[in-house]
Amino acid sequence: MTCIAGIALRGRVFIGADSLGSGNGVKQTYITPKLALLDVFEKRDLSLTKIPLGIGYTTSYRMGDLLRYNFTPPPIEHDEDENEYLVTDFIPELIKCFDDHSFARTKEGSKSGGNFLVGIRKRLFHVQEDFSVLEPTCGYTAVGSGQEFALGALYAYRRTMDDPEKAIVGSIRAASEFCTTVGGTVDCIKI
């Protein structure tokens, strides 16, 4: 249904998404974004500071609606590892949100949701349908039906990533050139 690509580079995370929705042989571009910027409270001593958390999602527009409008990320400790935070705090709260809004599916005792990228602080993660949290060693990744094309384009851009946003847009455009379920305009967020 889509292509979401992300890069973590020089202390920033960039996530981009196409605007095509497709299924059952039908495709249409939408204004509805596949990206969300959420605020997370970072706890340091007695103070709270808002930090951005970016999400680029695939799988379902319903999941995106829940992420944007119904999910409140739990606070993160100032010195807490981002991967640990996602696994121990973020994912359990997300599963609760999905359960509360009848989105999470249970099959053979295991819960599933959808695929999305998360950018927090300076790091990029891929959350899989089974809620596994993965961090790419190369600093970039992609999800969705166009992921193979986007990953190939990002690999080609890897030596010239002076402009990460341009690499993100270019990789999604490459996916839209060869994948029938990727297209429309490309949006990008910086975290």
Short mmCIF file of C-alpha atoms in Angstrom, two decimals:
data_model
loop_
_atom_site.label_atom_id
_atom_site.label_comp_id
_atom_site.label_asym_id
_atom_site.label_seq_id
_atom_site.Cartn_x
_atom_site.Cartn_y
_atom_site.Cartn_z
CA MET A 1 0.00 0.00 0.00
CA THR A 2 2.84 2.44 0.51
CA CYS A 3 6.45 3.31 1.01
CA ILE A 4 7.91 4.85 4.15
CA ALA A 5 11.65 5.57 4.27
CA GLY A 6 13.82 6.87 7.10
CA ILE A 7 17.40 8.01 7.69
CA ALA A 8 19.25 8.78 10.93
CA LEU A 9 22.17 11.03 10.09
CA ARG A 10 24.21 13.72 11.88
CA GLY A 11 21.99 13.87 14.95
CA ARG A 12 18.70 14.13 13.03
CA VAL A 13 16.13 11.64 11.82
CA PHE A 14 14.24 12.12 8.56
CA ILE A 15 11.14 10.08 7.68
CA GLY A 16 9.24 10.33 4.41
CA ALA A 17 6.06 8.82 2.99
CA ASP A 18 4.18 8.66 -0.28
CA SER A 19 0.50 9.65 -0.43
CA LEU A 20 -1.05 6.74 -2.33
CA GLY A 21 -3.60 4.40 -0.82
CA SER A 22 -4.33 1.17 -2.64
CA GLY A 23 -6.17 -2.11 -2.28
CA ASN A 24 -8.46 -4.45 -4.19
CA GLY A 25 -7.16 -3.16 -7.52
CA VAL A 26 -7.97 0.47 -6.70
CA LYS A 27 -5.53 3.30 -5.99
CA GLN A 28 -6.06 6.90 -4.94
CA THR A 29 -3.86 9.67 -3.56
CA TYR A 30 -4.88 11.14 -0.23
CA ILE A 31 -4.34 14.31 1.74
CA THR A 32 -4.32 12.19 4.92
CA PRO A 33 -0.65 12.00 5.96
CA LYS A 34 1.19 8.75 6.71
CA LEU A 35 3.46 10.71 9.06
CA ALA A 36 2.95 11.99 12.60
CA LEU A 37 4.98 14.14 14.96
CA LEU A 38 4.14 13.43 18.60
CA ASP A 39 5.43 15.06 21.74
CA VAL A 40 7.08 12.92 24.39
CA PHE A 41 7.89 14.28 27.82
CA GLU A 42 11.51 13.76 28.80
CA LYS A 43 11.97 13.51 32.58
CA ARG A 44 15.09 15.07 34.05
CA ASP A 45 15.18 15.45 37.81
CA LEU A 46 11.99 17.35 38.62
CA SER A 47 11.46 18.92 35.20
CA LEU A 48 9.68 17.74 32.06
CA THR A 49 10.77 18.77 28.56
CA LYS A 50 8.89 18.04 25.36
CA ILE A 51 10.91 16.19 22.73
CA PRO A 52 9.61 15.17 19.30
CA LEU A 53 8.92 11.60 18.27
CA GLY A 54 8.24 11.00 14.59
CA ILE A 55 6.28 8.14 13.07
CA GLY A 56 5.85 7.01 9.47
CA TYR A 57 3.29 4.22 9.13
CA THR A 58 2.03 1.64 6.68
CA THR A 59 -0.49 -1.20 7.04
CA SER A 60 -3.64 0.83 7.79
CA TYR A 61 -4.89 4.41 7.80
CA ARG A 62 -6.82 3.43 10.95
CA MET A 63 -3.54 2.68 12.68
CA GLY A 64 -2.29 6.12 11.62
CA ASP A 65 -5.41 7.77 13.02
CA LEU A 66 -4.87 6.02 16.35
CA LEU A 67 -1.19 6.98 16.44
CA ARG A 68 -1.95 10.62 15.64
CA TYR A 69 -5.09 11.26 17.68
CA ASN A 70 -5.49 8.62 20.38
CA PHE A 71 -2.01 7.55 21.42
CA THR A 72 -0.05 9.46 24.05
CA PRO A 73 3.54 8.23 24.29
CA PRO A 74 4.65 7.64 27.87
CA PRO A 75 7.43 9.82 29.33
CA ILE A 76 11.07 8.88 28.76
CA GLU A 77 13.85 9.34 31.30
CA HIS A 78 16.58 11.78 30.27
CA ASP A 79 19.27 9.09 30.33
CA GLU A 80 17.09 6.17 29.22
CA ASP A 81 18.19 4.23 26.14
CA GLU A 82 15.73 4.84 23.29
CA ASN A 83 15.51 1.14 22.33
CA GLU A 84 14.80 0.16 25.93
CA TYR A 85 12.15 2.91 26.15
CA LEU A 86 10.40 1.70 23.01
CA VAL A 87 10.36 -1.94 24.15
CA THR A 88 9.49 -1.47 27.83
CA ASP A 89 7.30 1.67 27.86
CA PHE A 90 6.18 2.75 24.38
CA ILE A 91 5.07 -0.63 22.94
CA PRO A 92 2.99 -1.75 25.98
CA GLU A 93 1.19 1.62 25.96
CA LEU A 94 0.65 1.37 22.19
CA ILE A 95 -0.78 -2.15 22.49
CA LYS A 96 -3.17 -0.84 25.16
CA CYS A 97 -4.25 1.97 22.81
CA PHE A 98 -4.77 -0.52 19.96
CA ASP A 99 -6.77 -2.82 22.27
CA ASP A 100 -8.91 0.07 23.57
CA HIS A 101 -9.81 1.01 19.99
CA SER A 102 -10.27 -2.54 18.65
CA PHE A 103 -7.28 -2.39 16.30
CA ALA A 104 -4.85 -4.99 17.70
CA ARG A 105 -5.41 -8.50 16.41
CA THR A 106 -4.75 -11.65 18.42
CA LYS A 107 -3.85 -14.88 16.65
CA GLU A 108 -2.68 -17.98 18.48
CA GLY A 109 -2.11 -15.91 21.62
CA SER A 110 0.10 -13.29 19.92
CA LYS A 111 -0.91 -9.68 19.36
CA SER A 112 -0.20 -7.90 16.10
CA GLY A 113 -0.55 -4.33 14.91
CA GLY A 114 1.27 -2.89 11.89
CA ASN A 115 4.61 -1.76 10.49
CA PHE A 116 5.97 1.73 11.11
CA LEU A 117 9.16 3.69 11.56
CA VAL A 118 9.92 5.68 14.71
CA GLY A 119 12.43 8.49 15.04
CA ILE A 120 13.31 9.56 18.56
CA ARG A 121 16.20 11.75 19.63
CA LYS A 122 18.91 10.83 17.12
CA ARG A 123 17.82 7.26 16.38
CA LEU A 124 15.64 5.47 13.83
CA PHE A 125 13.70 2.27 14.59
CA HIS A 126 11.43 -0.11 12.70
CA VAL A 127 8.48 -1.48 14.68
CA GLN A 128 7.24 -4.67 13.06
CA GLU A 129 3.73 -6.06 13.00
CA ASP A 130 4.49 -8.29 16.03
CA PHE A 131 5.75 -5.20 17.91
CA SER A 132 9.43 -6.16 17.57
CA VAL A 133 11.68 -3.09 17.70
CA LEU A 134 14.63 -3.08 15.29
CA GLU A 135 17.37 -0.51 14.68
CA PRO A 136 19.23 -0.69 11.35
CA THR A 137 23.04 -0.64 11.60
CA CYS A 138 23.33 1.29 8.32
CA GLY A 139 21.22 4.21 9.64
CA TYR A 140 18.41 3.90 7.10
CA THR A 141 15.47 1.63 6.37
CA ALA A 142 12.12 1.45 4.61
CA VAL A 143 8.77 -0.30 5.09
CA GLY A 144 5.73 -0.91 2.94
CA SER A 145 5.09 -2.44 -0.44
CA GLY A 146 7.83 -0.31 -2.04
CA GLN A 147 10.48 -1.01 0.61
CA GLU A 148 12.80 -3.05 -1.63
CA PHE A 149 13.01 -0.27 -4.22
CA ALA A 150 13.49 2.42 -1.57
CA LEU A 151 16.20 0.41 0.20
CA GLY A 152 18.04 -0.03 -3.10
CA ALA A 153 17.84 3.70 -3.78
CA LEU A 154 18.99 4.56 -0.25
CA TYR A 155 21.91 2.18 -0.66
CA ALA A 156 22.84 4.02 -3.86
CA TYR A 157 22.52 7.39 -2.05
CA ARG A 158 24.61 6.24 0.95
CA ARG A 159 27.84 7.89 -0.22
CA THR A 160 26.14 11.16 -1.07
CA MET A 161 23.80 11.67 1.86
CA ASP A 162 24.69 15.35 2.17
CA ASP A 163 20.98 16.07 1.82
CA PRO A 164 19.05 13.36 3.74
CA GLU A 165 15.66 14.81 2.81
CA LYS A 166 16.57 14.63 -0.87
CA ALA A 167 17.66 10.99 -0.40
CA ILE A 168 14.34 10.16 1.30
CA VAL A 169 12.27 11.81 -1.42
CA GLY A 170 14.41 10.23 -4.16
CA SER A 171 14.10 6.75 -2.66
CA ILE A 172 10.30 6.98 -2.44
CA ARG A 173 10.11 8.34 -5.98
CA ALA A 174 12.25 5.38 -7.11
CA ALA A 175 9.76 3.06 -5.41
CA SER A 176 6.84 4.80 -7.11
CA GLU A 177 8.54 4.37 -10.49
CA PHE A 178 8.58 0.57 -10.17
CA CYS A 179 5.91 -0.36 -7.60
CA THR A 180 2.23 0.00 -8.56
CA THR A 181 1.15 0.59 -4.95
CA VAL A 182 3.42 3.59 -4.30
CA GLY A 183 2.81 7.08 -5.67
CA GLY A 184 1.52 10.61 -5.25
CA THR A 185 3.35 13.37 -3.49
CA VAL A 186 6.10 12.68 -0.95
CA ASP A 187 5.95 14.22 2.52
CA CYS A 188 8.89 14.37 4.90
CA ILE A 189 9.35 15.14 8.62
CA LYS A 190 12.53 15.93 10.57
CA ILE A 191 13.03 14.82 14.14
#
